[in-house]
PDB file of C-alpha atoms in Angstrom:
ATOM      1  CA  UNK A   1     -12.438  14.347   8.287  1.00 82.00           C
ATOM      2  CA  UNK A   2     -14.578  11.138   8.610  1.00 83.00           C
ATOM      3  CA  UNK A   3     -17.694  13.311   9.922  1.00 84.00           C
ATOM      4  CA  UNK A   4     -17.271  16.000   7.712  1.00 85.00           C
ATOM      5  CA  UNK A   5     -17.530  13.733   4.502  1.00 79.00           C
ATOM      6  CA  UNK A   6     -20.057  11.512   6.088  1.00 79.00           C
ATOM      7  CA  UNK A   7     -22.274  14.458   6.803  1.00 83.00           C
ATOM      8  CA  UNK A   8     -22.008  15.580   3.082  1.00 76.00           C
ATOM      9  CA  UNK A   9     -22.600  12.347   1.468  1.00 78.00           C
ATOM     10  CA  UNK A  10     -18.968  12.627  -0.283  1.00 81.00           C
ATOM     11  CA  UNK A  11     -18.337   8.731  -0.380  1.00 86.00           C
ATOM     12  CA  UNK A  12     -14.949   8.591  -1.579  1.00 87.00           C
ATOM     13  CA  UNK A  13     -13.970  11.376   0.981  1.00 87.00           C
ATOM     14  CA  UNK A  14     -15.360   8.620   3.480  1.00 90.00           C
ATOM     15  CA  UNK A  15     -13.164   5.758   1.999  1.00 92.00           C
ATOM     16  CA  UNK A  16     -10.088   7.798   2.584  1.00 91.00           C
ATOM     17  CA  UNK A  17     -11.188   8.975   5.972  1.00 93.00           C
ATOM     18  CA  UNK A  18     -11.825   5.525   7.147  1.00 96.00           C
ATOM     19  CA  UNK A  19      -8.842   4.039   5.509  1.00 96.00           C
ATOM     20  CA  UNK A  20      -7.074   6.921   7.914  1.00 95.00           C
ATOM     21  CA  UNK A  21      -8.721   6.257  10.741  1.00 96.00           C
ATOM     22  CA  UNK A  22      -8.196   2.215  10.586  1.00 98.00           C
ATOM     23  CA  UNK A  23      -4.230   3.151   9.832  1.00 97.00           C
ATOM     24  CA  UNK A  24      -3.957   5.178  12.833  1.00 97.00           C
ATOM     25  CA  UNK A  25      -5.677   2.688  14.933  1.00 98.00           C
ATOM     26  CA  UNK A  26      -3.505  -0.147  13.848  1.00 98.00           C
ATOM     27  CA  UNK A  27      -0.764   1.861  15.257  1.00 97.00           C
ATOM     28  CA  UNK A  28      -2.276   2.322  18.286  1.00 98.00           C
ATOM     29  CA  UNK A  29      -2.832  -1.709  18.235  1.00 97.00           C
ATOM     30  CA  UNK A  30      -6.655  -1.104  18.371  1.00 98.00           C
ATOM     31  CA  UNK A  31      -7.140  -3.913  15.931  1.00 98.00           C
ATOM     32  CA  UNK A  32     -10.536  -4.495  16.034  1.00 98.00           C
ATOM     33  CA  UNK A  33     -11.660  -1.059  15.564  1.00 98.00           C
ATOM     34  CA  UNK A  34      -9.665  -0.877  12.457  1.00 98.00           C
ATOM     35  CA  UNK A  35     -10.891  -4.102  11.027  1.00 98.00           C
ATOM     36  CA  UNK A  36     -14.589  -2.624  11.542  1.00 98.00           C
ATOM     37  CA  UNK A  37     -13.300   0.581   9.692  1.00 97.00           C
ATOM     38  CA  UNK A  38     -11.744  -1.289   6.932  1.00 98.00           C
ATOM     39  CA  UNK A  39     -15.026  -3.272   6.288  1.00 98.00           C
ATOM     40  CA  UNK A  40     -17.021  -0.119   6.024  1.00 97.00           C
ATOM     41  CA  UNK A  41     -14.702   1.194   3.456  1.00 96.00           C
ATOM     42  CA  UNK A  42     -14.694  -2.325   1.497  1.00 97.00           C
ATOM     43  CA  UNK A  43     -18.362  -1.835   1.941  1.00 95.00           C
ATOM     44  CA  UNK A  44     -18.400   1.631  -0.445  1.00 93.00           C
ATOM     45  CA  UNK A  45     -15.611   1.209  -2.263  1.00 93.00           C
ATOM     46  CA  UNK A  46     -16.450  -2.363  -3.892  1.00 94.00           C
ATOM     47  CA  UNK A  47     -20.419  -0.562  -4.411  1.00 89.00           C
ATOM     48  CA  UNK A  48     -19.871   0.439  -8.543  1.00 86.00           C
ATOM     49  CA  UNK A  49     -22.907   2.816  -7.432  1.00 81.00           C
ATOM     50  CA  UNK A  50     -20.023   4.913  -5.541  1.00 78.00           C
ATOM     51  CA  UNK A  51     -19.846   8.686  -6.823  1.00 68.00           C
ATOM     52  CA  UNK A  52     -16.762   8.707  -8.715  1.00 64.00           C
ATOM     53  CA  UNK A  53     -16.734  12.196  -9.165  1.00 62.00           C
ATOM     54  CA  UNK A  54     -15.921  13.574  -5.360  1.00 61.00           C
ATOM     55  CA  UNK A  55     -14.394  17.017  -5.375  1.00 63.00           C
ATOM     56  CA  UNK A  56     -13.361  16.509  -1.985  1.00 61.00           C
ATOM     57  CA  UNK A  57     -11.291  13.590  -2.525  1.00 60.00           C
ATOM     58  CA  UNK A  58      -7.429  14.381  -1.960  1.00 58.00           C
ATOM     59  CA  UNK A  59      -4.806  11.643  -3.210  1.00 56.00           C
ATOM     60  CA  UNK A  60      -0.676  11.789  -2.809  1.00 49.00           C
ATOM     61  CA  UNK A  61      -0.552  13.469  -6.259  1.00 58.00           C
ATOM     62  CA  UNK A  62      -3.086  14.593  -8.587  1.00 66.00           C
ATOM     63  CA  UNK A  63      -4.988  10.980 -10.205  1.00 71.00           C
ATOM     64  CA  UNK A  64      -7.596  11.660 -13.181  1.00 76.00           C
ATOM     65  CA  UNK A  65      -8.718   7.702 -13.375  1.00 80.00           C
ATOM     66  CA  UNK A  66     -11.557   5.963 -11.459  1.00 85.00           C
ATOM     67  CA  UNK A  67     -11.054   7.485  -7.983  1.00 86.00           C
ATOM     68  CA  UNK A  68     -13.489   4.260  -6.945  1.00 89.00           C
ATOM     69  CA  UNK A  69     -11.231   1.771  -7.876  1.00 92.00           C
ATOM     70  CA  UNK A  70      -8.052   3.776  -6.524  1.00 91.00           C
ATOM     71  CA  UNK A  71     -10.183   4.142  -3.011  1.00 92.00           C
ATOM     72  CA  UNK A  72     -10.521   0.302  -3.244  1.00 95.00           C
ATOM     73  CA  UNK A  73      -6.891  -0.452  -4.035  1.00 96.00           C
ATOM     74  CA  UNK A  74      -5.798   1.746  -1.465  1.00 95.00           C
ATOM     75  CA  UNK A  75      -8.072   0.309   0.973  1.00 97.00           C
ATOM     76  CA  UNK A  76      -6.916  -3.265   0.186  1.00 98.00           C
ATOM     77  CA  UNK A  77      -3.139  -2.020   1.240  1.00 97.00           C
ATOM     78  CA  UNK A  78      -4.542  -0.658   4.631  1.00 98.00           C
ATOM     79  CA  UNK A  79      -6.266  -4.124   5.177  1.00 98.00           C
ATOM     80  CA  UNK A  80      -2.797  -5.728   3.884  1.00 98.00           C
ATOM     81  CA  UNK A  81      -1.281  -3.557   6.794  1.00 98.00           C
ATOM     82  CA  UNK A  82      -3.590  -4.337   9.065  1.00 98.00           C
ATOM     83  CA  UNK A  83      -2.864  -8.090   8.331  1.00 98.00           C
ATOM     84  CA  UNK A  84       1.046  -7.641   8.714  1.00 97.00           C
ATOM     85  CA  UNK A  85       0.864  -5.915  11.992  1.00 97.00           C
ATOM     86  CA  UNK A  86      -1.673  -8.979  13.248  1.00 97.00           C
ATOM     87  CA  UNK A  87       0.959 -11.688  11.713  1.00 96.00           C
ATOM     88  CA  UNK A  88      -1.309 -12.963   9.147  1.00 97.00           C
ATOM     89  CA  UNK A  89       0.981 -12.816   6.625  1.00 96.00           C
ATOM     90  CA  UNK A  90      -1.301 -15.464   4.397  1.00 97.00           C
ATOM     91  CA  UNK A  91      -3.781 -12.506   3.980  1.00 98.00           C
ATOM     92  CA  UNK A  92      -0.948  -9.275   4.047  1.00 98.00           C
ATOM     93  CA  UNK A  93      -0.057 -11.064   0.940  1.00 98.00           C
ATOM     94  CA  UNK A  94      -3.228 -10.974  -0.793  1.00 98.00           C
ATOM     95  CA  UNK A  95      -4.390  -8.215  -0.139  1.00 98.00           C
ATOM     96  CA  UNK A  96      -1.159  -6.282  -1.524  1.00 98.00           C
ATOM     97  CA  UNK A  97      -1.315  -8.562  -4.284  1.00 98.00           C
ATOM     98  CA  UNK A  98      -5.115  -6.770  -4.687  1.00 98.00           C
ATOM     99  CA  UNK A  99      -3.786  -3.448  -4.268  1.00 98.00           C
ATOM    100  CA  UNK A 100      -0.948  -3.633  -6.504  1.00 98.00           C
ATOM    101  CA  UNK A 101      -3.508  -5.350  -9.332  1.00 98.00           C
ATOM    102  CA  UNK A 102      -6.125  -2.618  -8.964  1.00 97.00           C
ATOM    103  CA  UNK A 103      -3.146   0.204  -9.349  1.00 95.00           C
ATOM    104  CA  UNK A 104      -1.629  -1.687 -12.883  1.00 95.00           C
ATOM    105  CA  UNK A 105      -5.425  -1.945 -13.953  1.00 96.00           C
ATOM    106  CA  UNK A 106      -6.004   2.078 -13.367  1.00 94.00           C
ATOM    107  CA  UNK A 107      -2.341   3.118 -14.048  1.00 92.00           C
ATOM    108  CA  UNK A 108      -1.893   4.765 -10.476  1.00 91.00           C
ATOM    109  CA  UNK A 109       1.870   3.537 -10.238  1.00 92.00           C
ATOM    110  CA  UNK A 110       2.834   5.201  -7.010  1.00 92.00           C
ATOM    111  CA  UNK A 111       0.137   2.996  -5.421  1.00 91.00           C
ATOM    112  CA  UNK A 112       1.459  -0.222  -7.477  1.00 95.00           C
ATOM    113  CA  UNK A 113       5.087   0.333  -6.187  1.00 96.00           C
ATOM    114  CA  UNK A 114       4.072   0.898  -2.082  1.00 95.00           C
ATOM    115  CA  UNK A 115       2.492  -2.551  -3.067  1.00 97.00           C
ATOM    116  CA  UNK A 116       5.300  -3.810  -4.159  1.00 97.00           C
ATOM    117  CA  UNK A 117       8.272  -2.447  -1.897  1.00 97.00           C
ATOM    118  CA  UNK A 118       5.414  -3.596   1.057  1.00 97.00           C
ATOM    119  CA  UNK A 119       5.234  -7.321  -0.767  1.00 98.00           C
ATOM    120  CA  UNK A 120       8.876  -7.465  -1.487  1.00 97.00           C
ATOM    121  CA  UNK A 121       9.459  -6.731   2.560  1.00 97.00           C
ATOM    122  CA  UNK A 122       6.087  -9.512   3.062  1.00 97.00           C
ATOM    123  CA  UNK A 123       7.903 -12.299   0.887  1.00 98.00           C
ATOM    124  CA  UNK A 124      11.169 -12.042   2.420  1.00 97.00           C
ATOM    125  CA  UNK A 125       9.959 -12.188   6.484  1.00 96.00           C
ATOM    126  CA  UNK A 126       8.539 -15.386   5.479  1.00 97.00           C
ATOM    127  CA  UNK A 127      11.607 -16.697   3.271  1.00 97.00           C
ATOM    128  CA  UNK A 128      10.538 -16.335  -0.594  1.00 97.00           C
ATOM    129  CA  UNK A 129      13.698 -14.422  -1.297  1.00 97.00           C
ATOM    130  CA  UNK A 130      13.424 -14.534  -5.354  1.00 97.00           C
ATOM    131  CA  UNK A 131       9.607 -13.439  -5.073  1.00 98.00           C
ATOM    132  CA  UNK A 132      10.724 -10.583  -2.387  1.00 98.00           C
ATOM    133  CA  UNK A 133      13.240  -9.606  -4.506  1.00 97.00           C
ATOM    134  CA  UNK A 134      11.178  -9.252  -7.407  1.00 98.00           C
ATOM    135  CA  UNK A 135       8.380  -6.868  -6.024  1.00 98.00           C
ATOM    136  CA  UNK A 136      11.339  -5.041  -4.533  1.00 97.00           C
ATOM    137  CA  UNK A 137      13.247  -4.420  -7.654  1.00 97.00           C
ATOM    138  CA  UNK A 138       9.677  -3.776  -9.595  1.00 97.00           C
ATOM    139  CA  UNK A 139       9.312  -0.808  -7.052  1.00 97.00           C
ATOM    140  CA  UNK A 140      12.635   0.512  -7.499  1.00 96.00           C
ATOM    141  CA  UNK A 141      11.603   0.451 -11.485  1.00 96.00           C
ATOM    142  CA  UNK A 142       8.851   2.218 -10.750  1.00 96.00           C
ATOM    143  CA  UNK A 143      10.217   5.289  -8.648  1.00 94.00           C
ATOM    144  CA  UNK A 144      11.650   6.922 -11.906  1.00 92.00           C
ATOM    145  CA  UNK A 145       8.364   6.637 -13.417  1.00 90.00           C
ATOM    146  CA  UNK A 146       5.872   7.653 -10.458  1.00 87.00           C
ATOM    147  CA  UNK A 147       8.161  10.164  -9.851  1.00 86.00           C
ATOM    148  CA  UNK A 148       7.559   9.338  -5.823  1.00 87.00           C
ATOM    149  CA  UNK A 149      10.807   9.030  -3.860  1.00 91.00           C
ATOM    150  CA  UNK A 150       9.721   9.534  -0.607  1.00 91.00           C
ATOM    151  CA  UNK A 151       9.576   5.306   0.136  1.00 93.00           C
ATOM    152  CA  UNK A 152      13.176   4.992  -1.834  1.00 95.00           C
ATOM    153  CA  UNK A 153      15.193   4.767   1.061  1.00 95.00           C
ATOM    154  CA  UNK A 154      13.089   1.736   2.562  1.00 96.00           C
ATOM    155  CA  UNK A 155      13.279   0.154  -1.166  1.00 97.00           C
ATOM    156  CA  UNK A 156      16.647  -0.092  -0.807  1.00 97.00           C
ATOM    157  CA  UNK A 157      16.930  -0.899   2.616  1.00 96.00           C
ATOM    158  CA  UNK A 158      14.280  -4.075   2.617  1.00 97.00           C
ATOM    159  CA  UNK A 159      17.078  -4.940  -0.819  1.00 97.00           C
ATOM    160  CA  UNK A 160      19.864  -4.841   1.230  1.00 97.00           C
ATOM    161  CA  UNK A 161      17.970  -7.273   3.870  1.00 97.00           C
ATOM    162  CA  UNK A 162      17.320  -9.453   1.040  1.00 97.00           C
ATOM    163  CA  UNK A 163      20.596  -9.835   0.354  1.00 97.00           C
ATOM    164  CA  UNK A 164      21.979 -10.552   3.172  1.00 97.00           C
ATOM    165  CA  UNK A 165      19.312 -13.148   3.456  1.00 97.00           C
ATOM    166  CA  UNK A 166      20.888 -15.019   0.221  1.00 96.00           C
ATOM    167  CA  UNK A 167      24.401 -14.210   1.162  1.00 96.00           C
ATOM    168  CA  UNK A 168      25.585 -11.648  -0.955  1.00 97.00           C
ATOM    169  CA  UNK A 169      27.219  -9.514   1.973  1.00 96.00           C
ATOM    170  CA  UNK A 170      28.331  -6.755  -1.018  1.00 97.00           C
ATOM    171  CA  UNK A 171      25.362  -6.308  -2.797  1.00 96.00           C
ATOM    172  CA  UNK A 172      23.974  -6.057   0.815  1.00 96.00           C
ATOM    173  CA  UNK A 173      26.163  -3.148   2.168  1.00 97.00           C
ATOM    174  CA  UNK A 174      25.812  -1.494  -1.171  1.00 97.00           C
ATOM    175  CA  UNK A 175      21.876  -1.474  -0.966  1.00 96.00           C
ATOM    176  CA  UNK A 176      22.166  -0.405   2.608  1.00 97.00           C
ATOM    177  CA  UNK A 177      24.546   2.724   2.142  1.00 96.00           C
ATOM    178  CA  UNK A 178      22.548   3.584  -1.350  1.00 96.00           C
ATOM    179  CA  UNK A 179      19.118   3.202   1.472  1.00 95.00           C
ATOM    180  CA  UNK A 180      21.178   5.583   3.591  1.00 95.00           C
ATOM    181  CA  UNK A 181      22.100   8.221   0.749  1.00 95.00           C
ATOM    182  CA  UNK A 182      18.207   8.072  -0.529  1.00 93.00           C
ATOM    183  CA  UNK A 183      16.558   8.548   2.881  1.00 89.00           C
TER     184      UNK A 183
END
């Protein structure tokens, strides 16, 4: 994919390819070469010079705004990821906080709520309950509208942790089971 849209120039195409590359090699723990990865892509997708027009780019469901800016937001949540699976949870927070800015700005609200469910989960590992619980119901809000259910399941699950978190044993085991019917 990456060599492919490198040799024909298709920028965007490159964004996406690197942001998939720098995902799979977080999994694999190969920090490092992600990082570099991710600083290419910031490196194209933060140039306004960037083609906007690439027929070759592919997203989760059609999107008719500034592909640019959707590249960038979606690069920031890789980064974000990056930063979570590397315990830096100072920067996993802004950087979602990035992405999920950049998706309200071009109206992409399937990448807005992965922001959120992912801050809502960020928040509450490091104890800010009422802000995790915000960005988590925000992203439930916004499955009706993106349409996108396929992350529902988590929603609810990472609200059920919340809840357990401040106590509320029923509203836990009601998220949990409604996690378990979704997924």
């Amino acid at each position: 994919e990456l060599s492919m849209s490198s040799k024909n120039q298709k920028k965007l195409s490159q964004i996406l390819s690197l942001n998939h590359k720098a995902y799979q090699l977080t999994g694999l723990g190969r920090y490092g070469e992600s990082l570099q990865c991710l600083l290419t892509a910031f490196d194209m997708a933060e140039n306004k010079q960037t083609d906007r027009n690439d027929n070759w780019l592919s997203t989760v469901s059609s999107f008719n705004g500034d592909k640019r800016l959707y590249m960038l937001s979606n690069t920031h949540h890789i980064f974000a990821i990056l930063m979570w699976q590397t315990q830096n949870s100072q920067q996993e927070i802004l950087h979602f906080l990035e992405a999920r800015r950049i998706a309200g700005e071009i109206g992409y609200t399937i990448r807005q709520q992965m922001a959120d469910m992912n801050l809502g989960r960020s928040y509450a590992m490091i104890g800010k309950l009422d802000s995790a619980l915000f960005f988590e119901r925000e992203a439930e809000q916004l499955v009706p509208k993106s349409g996108f259910k396929k992350f529902l399941g988590q929603i609810y699950n990472i609200l059920g942790g919340i809840y357990y978190s401040k106590g509320d044993e029923k509203l836990s085991g009601e998220y949990y089971y409604k996690g378990i019917e979704a997924a």
